[in-house]
PDB file of N, CA, C and O in Angstrom:
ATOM      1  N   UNK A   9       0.807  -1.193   0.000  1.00 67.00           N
ATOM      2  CA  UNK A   9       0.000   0.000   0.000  1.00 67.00           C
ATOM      3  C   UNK A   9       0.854   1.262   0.000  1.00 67.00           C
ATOM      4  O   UNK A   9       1.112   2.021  -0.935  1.00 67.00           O
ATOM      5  N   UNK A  10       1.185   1.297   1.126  1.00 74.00           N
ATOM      6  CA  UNK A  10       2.286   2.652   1.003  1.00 74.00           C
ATOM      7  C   UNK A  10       3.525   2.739  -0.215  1.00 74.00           C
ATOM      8  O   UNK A  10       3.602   3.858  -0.724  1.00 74.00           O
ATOM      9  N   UNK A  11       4.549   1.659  -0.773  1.00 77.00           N
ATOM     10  CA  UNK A  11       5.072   1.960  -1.310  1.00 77.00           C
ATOM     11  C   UNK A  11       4.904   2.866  -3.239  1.00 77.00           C
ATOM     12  O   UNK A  11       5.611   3.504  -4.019  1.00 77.00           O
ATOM     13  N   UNK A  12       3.247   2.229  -3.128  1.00 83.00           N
ATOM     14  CA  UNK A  12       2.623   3.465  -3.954  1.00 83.00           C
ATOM     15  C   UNK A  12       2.610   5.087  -3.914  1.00 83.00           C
ATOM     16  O   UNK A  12       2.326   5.860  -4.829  1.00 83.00           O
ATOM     17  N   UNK A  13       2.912   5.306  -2.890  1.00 84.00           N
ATOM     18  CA  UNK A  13       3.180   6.752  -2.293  1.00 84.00           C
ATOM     19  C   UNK A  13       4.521   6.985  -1.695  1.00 84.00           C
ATOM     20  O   UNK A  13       4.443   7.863  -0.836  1.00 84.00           O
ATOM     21  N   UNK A  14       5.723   6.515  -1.841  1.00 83.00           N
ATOM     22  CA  UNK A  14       6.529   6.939  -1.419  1.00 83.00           C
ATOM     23  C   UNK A  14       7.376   5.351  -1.632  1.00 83.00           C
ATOM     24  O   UNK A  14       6.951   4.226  -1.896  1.00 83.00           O
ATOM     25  N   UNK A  15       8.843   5.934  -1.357  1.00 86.00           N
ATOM     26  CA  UNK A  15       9.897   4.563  -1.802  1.00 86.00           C
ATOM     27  C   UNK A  15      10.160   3.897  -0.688  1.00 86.00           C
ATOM     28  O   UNK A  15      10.107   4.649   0.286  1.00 86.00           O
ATOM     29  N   UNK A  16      10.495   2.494  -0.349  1.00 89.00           N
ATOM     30  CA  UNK A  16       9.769   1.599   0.656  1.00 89.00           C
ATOM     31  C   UNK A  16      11.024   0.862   1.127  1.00 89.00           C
ATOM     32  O   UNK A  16      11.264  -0.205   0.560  1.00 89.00           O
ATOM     33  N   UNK A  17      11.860   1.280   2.085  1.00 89.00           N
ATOM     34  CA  UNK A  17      13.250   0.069   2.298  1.00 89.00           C
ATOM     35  C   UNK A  17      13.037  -0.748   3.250  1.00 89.00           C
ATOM     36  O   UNK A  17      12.116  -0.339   3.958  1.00 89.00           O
ATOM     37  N   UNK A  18      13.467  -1.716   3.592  1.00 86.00           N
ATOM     38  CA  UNK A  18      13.739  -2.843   4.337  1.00 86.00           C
ATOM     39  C   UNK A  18      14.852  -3.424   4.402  1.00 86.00           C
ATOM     40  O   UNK A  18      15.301  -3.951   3.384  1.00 86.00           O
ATOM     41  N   UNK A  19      15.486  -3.463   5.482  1.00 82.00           N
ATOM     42  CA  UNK A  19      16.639  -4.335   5.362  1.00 82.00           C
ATOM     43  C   UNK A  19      16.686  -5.480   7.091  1.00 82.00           C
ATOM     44  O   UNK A  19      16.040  -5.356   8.132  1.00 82.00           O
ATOM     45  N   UNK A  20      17.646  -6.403   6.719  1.00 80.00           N
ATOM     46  CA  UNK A  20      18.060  -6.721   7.759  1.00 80.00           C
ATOM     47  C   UNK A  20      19.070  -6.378   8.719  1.00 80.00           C
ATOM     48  O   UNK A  20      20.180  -6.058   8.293  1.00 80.00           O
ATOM     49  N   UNK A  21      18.809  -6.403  10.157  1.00 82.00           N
ATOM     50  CA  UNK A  21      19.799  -5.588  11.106  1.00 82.00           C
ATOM     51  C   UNK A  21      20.985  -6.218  11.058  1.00 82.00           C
ATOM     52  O   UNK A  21      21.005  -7.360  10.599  1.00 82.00           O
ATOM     53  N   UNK A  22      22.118  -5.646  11.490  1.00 80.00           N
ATOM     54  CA  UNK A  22      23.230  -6.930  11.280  1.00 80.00           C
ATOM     55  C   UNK A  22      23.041  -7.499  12.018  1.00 80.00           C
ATOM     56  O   UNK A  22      22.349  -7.187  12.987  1.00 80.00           O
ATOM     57  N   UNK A  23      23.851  -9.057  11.748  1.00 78.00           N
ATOM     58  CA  UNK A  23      23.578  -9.837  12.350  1.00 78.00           C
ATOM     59  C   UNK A  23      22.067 -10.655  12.536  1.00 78.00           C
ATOM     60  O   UNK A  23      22.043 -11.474  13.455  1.00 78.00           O
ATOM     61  N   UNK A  24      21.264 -10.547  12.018  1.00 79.00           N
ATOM     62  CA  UNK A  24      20.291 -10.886  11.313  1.00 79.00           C
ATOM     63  C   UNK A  24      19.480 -11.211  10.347  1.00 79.00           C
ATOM     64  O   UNK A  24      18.621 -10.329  10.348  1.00 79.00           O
ATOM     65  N   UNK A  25      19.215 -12.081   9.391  1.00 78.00           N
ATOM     66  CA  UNK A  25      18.064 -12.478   8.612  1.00 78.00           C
ATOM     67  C   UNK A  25      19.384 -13.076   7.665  1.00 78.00           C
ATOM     68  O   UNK A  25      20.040 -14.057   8.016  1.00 78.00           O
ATOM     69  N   UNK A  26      19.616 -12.376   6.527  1.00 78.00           N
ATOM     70  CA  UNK A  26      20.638 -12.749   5.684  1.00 78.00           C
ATOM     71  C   UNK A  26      21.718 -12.165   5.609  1.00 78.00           C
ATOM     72  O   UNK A  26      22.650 -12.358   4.829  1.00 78.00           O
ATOM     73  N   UNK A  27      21.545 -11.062   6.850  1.00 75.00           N
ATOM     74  CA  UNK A  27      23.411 -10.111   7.087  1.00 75.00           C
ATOM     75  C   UNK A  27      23.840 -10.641   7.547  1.00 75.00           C
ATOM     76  O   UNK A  27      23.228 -11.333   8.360  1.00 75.00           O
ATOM     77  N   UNK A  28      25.379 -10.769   7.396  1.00 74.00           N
ATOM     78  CA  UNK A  28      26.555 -11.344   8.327  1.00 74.00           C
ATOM     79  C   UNK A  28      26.774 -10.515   9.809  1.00 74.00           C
ATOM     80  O   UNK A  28      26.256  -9.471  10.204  1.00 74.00           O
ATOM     81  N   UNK A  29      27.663 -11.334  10.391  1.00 76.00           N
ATOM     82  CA  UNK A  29      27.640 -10.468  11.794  1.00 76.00           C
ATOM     83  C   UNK A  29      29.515  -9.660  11.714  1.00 76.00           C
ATOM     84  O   UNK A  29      30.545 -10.280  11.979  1.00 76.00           O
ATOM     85  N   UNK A  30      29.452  -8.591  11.399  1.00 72.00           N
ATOM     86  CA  UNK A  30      30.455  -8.076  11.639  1.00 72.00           C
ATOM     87  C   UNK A  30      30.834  -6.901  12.335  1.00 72.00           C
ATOM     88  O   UNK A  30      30.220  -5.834  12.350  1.00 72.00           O
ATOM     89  N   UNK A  31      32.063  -7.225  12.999  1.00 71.00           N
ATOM     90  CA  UNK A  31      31.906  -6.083  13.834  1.00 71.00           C
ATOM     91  C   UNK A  31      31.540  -5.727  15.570  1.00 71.00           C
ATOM     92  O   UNK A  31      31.293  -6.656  16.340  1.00 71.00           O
ATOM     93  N   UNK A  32      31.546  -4.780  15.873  1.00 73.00           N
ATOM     94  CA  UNK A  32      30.979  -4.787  17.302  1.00 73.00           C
ATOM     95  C   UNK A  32      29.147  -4.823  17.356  1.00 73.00           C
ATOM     96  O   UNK A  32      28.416  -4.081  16.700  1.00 73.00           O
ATOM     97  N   UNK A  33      28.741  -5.807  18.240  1.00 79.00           N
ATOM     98  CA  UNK A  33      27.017  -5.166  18.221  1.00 79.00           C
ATOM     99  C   UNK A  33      26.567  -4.686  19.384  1.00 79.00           C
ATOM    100  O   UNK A  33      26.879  -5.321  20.391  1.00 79.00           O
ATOM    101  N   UNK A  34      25.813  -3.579  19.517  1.00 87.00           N
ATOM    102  CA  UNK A  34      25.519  -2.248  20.084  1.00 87.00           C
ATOM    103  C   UNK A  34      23.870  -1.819  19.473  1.00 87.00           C
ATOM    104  O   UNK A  34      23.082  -2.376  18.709  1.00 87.00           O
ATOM    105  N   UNK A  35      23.860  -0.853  20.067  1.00 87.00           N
ATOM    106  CA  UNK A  35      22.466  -0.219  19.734  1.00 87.00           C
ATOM    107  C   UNK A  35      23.293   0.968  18.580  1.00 87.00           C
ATOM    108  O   UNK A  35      23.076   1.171  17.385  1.00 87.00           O
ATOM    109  N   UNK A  36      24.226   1.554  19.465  1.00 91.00           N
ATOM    110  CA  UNK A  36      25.381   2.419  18.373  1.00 91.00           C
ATOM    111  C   UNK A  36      25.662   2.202  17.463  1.00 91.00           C
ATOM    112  O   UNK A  36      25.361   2.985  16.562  1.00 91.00           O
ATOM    113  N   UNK A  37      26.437   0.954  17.163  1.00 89.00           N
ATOM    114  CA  UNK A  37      26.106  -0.045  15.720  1.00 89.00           C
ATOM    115  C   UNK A  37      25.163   0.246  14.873  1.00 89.00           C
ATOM    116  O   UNK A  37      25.305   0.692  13.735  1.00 89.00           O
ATOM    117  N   UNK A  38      23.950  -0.070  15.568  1.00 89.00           N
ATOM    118  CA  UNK A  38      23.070  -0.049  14.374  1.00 89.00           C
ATOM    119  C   UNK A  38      22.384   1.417  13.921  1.00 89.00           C
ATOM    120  O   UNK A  38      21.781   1.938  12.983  1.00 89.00           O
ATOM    121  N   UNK A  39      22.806   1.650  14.996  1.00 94.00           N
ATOM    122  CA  UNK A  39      22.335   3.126  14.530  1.00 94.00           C
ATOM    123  C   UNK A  39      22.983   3.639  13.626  1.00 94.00           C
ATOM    124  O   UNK A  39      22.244   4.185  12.808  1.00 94.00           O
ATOM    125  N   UNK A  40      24.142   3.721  13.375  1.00 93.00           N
ATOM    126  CA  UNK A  40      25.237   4.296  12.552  1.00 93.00           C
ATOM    127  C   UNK A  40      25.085   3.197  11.288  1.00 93.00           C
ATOM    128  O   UNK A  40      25.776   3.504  10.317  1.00 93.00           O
ATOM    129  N   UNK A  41      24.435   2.183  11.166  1.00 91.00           N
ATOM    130  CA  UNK A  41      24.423   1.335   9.841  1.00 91.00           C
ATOM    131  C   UNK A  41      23.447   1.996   9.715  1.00 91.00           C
ATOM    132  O   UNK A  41      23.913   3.036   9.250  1.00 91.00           O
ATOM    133  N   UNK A  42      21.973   2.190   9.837  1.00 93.00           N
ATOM    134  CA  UNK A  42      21.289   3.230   9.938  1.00 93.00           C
ATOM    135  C   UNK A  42      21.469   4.336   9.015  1.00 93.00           C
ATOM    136  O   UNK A  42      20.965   4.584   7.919  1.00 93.00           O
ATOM    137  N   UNK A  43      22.607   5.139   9.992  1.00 96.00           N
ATOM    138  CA  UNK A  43      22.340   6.177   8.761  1.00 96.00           C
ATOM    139  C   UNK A  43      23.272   5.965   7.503  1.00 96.00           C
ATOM    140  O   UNK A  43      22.985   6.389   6.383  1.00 96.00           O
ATOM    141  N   UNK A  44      24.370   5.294   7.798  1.00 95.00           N
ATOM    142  CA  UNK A  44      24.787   4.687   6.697  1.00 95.00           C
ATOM    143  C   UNK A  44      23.806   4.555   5.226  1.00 95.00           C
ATOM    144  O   UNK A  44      23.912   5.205   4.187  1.00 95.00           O
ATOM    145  N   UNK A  45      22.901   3.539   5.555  1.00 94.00           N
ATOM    146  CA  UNK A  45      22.068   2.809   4.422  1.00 94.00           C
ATOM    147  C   UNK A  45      21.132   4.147   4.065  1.00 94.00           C
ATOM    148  O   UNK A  45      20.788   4.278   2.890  1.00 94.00           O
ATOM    149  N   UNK A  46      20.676   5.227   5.124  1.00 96.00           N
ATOM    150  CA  UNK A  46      20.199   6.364   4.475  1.00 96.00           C
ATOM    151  C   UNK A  46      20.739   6.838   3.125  1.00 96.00           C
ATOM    152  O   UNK A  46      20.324   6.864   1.966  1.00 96.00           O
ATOM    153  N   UNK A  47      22.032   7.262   3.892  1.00 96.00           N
ATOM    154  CA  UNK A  47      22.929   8.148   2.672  1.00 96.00           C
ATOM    155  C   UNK A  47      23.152   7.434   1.542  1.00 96.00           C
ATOM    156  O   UNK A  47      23.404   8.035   0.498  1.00 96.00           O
ATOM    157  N   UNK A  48      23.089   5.965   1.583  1.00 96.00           N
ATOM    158  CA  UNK A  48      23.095   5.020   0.578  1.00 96.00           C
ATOM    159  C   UNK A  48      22.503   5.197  -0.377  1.00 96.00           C
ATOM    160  O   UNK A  48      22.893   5.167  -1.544  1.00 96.00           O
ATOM    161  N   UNK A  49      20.852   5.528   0.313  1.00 94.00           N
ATOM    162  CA  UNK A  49      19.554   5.175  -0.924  1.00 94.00           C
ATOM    163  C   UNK A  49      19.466   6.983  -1.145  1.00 94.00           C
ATOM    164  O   UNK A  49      18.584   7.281  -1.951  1.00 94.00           O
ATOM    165  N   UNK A  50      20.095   7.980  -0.666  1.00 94.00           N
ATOM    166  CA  UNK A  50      19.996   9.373  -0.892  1.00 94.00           C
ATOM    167  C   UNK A  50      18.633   9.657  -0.040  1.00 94.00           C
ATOM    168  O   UNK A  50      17.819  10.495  -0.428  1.00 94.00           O
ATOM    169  N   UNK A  51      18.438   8.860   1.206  1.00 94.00           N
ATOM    170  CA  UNK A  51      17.507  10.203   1.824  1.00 94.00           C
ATOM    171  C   UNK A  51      17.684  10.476   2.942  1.00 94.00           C
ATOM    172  O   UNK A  51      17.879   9.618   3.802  1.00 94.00           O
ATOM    173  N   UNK A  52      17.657  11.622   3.152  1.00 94.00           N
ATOM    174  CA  UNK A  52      17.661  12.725   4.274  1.00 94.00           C
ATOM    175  C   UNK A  52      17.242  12.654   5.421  1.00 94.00           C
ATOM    176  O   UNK A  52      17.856  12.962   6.442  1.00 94.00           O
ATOM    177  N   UNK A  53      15.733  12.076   5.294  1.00 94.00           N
ATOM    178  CA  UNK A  53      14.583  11.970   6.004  1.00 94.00           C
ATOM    179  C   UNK A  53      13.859  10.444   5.731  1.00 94.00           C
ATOM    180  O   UNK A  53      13.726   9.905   4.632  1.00 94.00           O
ATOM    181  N   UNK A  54      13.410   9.887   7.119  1.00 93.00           N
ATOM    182  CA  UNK A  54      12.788   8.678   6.628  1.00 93.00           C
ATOM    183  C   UNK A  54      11.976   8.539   8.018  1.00 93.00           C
ATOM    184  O   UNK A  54      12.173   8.841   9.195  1.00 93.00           O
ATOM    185  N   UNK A  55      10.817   7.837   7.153  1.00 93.00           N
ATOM    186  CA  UNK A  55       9.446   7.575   8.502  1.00 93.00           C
ATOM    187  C   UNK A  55       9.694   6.072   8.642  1.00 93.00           C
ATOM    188  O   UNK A  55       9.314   5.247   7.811  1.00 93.00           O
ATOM    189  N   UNK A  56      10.524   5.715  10.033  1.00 93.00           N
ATOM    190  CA  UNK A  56      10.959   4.903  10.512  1.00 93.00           C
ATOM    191  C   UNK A  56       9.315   4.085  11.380  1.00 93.00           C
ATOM    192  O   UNK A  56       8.438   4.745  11.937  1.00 93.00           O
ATOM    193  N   UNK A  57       9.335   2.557  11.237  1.00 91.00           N
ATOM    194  CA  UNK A  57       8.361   1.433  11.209  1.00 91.00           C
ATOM    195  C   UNK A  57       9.205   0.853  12.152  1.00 91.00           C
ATOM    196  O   UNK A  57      10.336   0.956  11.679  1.00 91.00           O
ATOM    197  N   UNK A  58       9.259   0.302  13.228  1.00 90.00           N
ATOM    198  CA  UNK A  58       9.697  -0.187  14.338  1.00 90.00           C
ATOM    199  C   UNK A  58       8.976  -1.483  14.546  1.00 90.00           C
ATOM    200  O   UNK A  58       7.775  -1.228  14.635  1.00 90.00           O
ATOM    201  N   UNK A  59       9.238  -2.960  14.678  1.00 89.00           N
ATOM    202  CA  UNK A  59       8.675  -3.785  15.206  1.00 89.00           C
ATOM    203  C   UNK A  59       9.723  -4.528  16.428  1.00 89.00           C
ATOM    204  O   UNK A  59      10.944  -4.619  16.307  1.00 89.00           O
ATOM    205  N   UNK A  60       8.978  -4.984  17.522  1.00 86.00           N
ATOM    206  CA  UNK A  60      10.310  -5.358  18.406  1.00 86.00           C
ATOM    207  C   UNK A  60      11.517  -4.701  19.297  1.00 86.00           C
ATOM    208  O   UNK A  60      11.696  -3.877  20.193  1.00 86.00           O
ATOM    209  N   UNK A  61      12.260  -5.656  18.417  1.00 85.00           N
ATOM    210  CA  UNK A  61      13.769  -4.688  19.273  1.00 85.00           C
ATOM    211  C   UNK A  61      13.964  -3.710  18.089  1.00 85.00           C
ATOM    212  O   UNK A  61      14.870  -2.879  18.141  1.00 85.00           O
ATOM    213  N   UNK A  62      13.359  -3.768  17.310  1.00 88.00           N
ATOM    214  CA  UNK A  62      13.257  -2.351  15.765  1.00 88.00           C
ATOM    215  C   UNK A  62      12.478  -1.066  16.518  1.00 88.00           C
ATOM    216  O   UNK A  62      12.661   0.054  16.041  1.00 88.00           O
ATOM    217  N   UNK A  63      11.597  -1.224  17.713  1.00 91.00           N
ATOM    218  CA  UNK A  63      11.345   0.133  18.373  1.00 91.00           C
ATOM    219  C   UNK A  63      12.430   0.463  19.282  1.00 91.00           C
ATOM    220  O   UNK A  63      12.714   1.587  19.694  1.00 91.00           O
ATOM    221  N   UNK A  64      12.993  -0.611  19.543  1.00 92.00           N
ATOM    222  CA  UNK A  64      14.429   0.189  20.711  1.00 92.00           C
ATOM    223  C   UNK A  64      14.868   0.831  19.534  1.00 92.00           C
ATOM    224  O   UNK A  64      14.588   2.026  19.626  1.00 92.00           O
ATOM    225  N   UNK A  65      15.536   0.523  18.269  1.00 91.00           N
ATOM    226  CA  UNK A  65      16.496   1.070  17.415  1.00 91.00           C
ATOM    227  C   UNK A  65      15.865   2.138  16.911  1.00 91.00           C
ATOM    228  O   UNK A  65      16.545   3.151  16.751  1.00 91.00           O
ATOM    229  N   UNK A  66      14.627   2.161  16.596  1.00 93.00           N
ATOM    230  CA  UNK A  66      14.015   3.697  15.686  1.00 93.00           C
ATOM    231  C   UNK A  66      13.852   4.638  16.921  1.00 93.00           C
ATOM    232  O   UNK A  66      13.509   5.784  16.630  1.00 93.00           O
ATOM    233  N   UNK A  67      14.062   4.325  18.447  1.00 95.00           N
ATOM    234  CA  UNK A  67      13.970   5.666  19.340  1.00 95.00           C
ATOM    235  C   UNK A  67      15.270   5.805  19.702  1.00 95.00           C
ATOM    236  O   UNK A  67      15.509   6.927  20.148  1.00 95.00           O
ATOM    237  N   UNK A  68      16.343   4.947  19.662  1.00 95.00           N
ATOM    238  CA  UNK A  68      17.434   5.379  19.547  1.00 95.00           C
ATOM    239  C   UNK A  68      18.151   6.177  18.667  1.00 95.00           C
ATOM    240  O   UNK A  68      19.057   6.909  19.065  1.00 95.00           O
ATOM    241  N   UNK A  69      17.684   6.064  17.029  1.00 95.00           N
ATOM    242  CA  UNK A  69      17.741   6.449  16.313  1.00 95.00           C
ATOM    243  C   UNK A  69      17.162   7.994  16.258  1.00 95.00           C
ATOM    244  O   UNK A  69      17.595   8.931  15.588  1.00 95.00           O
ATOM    245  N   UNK A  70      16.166   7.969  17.075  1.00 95.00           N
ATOM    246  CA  UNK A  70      15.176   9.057  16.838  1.00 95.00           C
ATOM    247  C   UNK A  70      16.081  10.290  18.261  1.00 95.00           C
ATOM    248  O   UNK A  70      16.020  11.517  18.183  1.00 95.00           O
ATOM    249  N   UNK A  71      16.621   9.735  19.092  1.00 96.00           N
ATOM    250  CA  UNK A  71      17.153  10.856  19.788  1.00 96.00           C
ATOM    251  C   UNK A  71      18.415  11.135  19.433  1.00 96.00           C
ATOM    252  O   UNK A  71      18.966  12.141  19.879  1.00 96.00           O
ATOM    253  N   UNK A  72      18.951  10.410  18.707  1.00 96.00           N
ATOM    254  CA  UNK A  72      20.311  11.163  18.320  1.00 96.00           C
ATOM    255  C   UNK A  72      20.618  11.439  16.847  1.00 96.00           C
ATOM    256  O   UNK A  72      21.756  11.548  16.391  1.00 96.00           O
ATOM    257  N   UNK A  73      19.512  11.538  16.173  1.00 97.00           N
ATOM    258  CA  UNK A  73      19.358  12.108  14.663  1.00 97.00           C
ATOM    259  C   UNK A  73      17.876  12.751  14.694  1.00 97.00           C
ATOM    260  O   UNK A  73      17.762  13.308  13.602  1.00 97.00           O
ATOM    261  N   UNK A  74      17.109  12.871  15.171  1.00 96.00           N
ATOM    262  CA  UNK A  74      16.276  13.950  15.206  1.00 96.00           C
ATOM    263  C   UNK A  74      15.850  14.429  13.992  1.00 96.00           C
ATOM    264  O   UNK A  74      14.699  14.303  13.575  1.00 96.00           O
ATOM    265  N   UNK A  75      16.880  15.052  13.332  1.00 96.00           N
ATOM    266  CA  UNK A  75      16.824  15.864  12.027  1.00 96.00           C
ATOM    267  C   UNK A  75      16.421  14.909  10.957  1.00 96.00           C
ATOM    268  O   UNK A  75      15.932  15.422   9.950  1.00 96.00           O
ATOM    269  N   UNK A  76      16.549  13.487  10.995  1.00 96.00           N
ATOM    270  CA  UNK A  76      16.405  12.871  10.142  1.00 96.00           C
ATOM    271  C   UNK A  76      14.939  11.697  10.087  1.00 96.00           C
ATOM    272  O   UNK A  76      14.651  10.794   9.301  1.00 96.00           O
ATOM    273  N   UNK A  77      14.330  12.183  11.190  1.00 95.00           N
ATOM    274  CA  UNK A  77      13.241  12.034  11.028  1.00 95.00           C
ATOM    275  C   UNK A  77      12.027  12.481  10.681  1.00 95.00           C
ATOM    276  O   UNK A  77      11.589  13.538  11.136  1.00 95.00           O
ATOM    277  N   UNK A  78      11.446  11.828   9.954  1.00 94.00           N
ATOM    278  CA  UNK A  78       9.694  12.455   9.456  1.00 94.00           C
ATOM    279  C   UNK A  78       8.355  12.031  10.332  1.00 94.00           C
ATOM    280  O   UNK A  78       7.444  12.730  10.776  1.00 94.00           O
ATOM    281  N   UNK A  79       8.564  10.818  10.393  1.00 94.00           N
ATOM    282  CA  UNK A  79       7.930  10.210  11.610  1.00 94.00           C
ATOM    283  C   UNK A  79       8.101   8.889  11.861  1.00 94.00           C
ATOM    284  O   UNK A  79       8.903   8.240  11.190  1.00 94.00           O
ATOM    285  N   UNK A  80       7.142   8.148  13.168  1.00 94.00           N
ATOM    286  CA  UNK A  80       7.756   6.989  13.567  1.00 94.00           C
ATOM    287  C   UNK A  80       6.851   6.371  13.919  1.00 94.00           C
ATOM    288  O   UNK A  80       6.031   6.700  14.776  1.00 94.00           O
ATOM    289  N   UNK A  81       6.884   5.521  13.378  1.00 92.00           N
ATOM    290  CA  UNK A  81       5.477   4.203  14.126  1.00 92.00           C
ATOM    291  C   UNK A  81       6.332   3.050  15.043  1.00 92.00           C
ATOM    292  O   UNK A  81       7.299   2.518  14.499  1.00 92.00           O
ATOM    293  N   UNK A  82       6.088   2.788  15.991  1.00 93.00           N
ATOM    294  CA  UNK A  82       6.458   1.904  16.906  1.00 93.00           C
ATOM    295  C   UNK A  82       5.611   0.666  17.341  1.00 93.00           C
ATOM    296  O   UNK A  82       4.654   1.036  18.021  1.00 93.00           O
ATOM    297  N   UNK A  83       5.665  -0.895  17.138  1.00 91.00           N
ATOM    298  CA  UNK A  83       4.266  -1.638  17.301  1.00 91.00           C
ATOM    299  C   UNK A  83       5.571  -3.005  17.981  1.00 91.00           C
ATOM    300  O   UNK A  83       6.650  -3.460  17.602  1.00 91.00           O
ATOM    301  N   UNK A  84       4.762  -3.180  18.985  1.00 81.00           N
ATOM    302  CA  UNK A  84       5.331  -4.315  19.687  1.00 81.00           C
ATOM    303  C   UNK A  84       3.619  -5.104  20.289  1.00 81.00           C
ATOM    304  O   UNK A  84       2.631  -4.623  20.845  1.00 81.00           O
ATOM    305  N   UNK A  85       4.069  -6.800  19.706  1.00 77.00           N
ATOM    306  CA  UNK A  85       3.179  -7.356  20.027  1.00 77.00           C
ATOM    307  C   UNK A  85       3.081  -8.128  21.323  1.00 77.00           C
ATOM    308  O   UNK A  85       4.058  -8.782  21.688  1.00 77.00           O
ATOM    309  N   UNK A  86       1.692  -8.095  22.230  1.00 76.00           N
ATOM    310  CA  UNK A  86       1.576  -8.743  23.156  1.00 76.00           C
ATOM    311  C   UNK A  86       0.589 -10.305  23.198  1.00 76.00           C
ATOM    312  O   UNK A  86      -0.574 -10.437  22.816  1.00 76.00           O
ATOM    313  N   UNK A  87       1.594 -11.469  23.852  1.00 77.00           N
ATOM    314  CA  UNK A  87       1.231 -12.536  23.877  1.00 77.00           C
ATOM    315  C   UNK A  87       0.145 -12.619  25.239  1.00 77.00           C
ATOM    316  O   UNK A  87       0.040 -12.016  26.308  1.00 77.00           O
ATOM    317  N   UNK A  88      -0.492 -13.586  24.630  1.00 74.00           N
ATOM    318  CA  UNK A  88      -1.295 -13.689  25.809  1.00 74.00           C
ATOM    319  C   UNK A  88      -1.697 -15.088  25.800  1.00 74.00           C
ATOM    320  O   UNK A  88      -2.414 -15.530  26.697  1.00 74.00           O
TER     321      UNK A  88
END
């Protein structure tokens, strides 16, 4: 739905899905791959989708880049 309106990334965190694990892992880490893969795809600004330990990283993300956010959805599911 959305990627009809705007360009749509996904990746895996390191150390996860089909990334290798290199390196130190941190919340710092990923934050800085983060903006890495921004400057990658050329954007500035991105409305960060959080699931999981992906809402620790998009509010980590979100207090120490600020500027580079548009907005943020955060969704963590509860078992019952």
């Amino acid at each position: 739905m959305v990627a009809d309106l705007a360009p749509v990334y996904r990746y895996d965190q390191r150390g996860t899905g089909r990334s290798p694990w290199r390196g130190r892992h941190s919340f710092a880490r990923h934050v800085d791959d983060l903006v890495e893969l921004l400057e990658a795809w050329g954007e500035p600004r991105a409305v960060l989708i959080g699931h999981s330990y992906g809402t620790d990283l998009a509010s980590r993300f979100c207090l120490t880049h600020p500027d580079r956010i548009a907005a943020m959805l955060l969704m963590w599911a509860v078992r019952r």
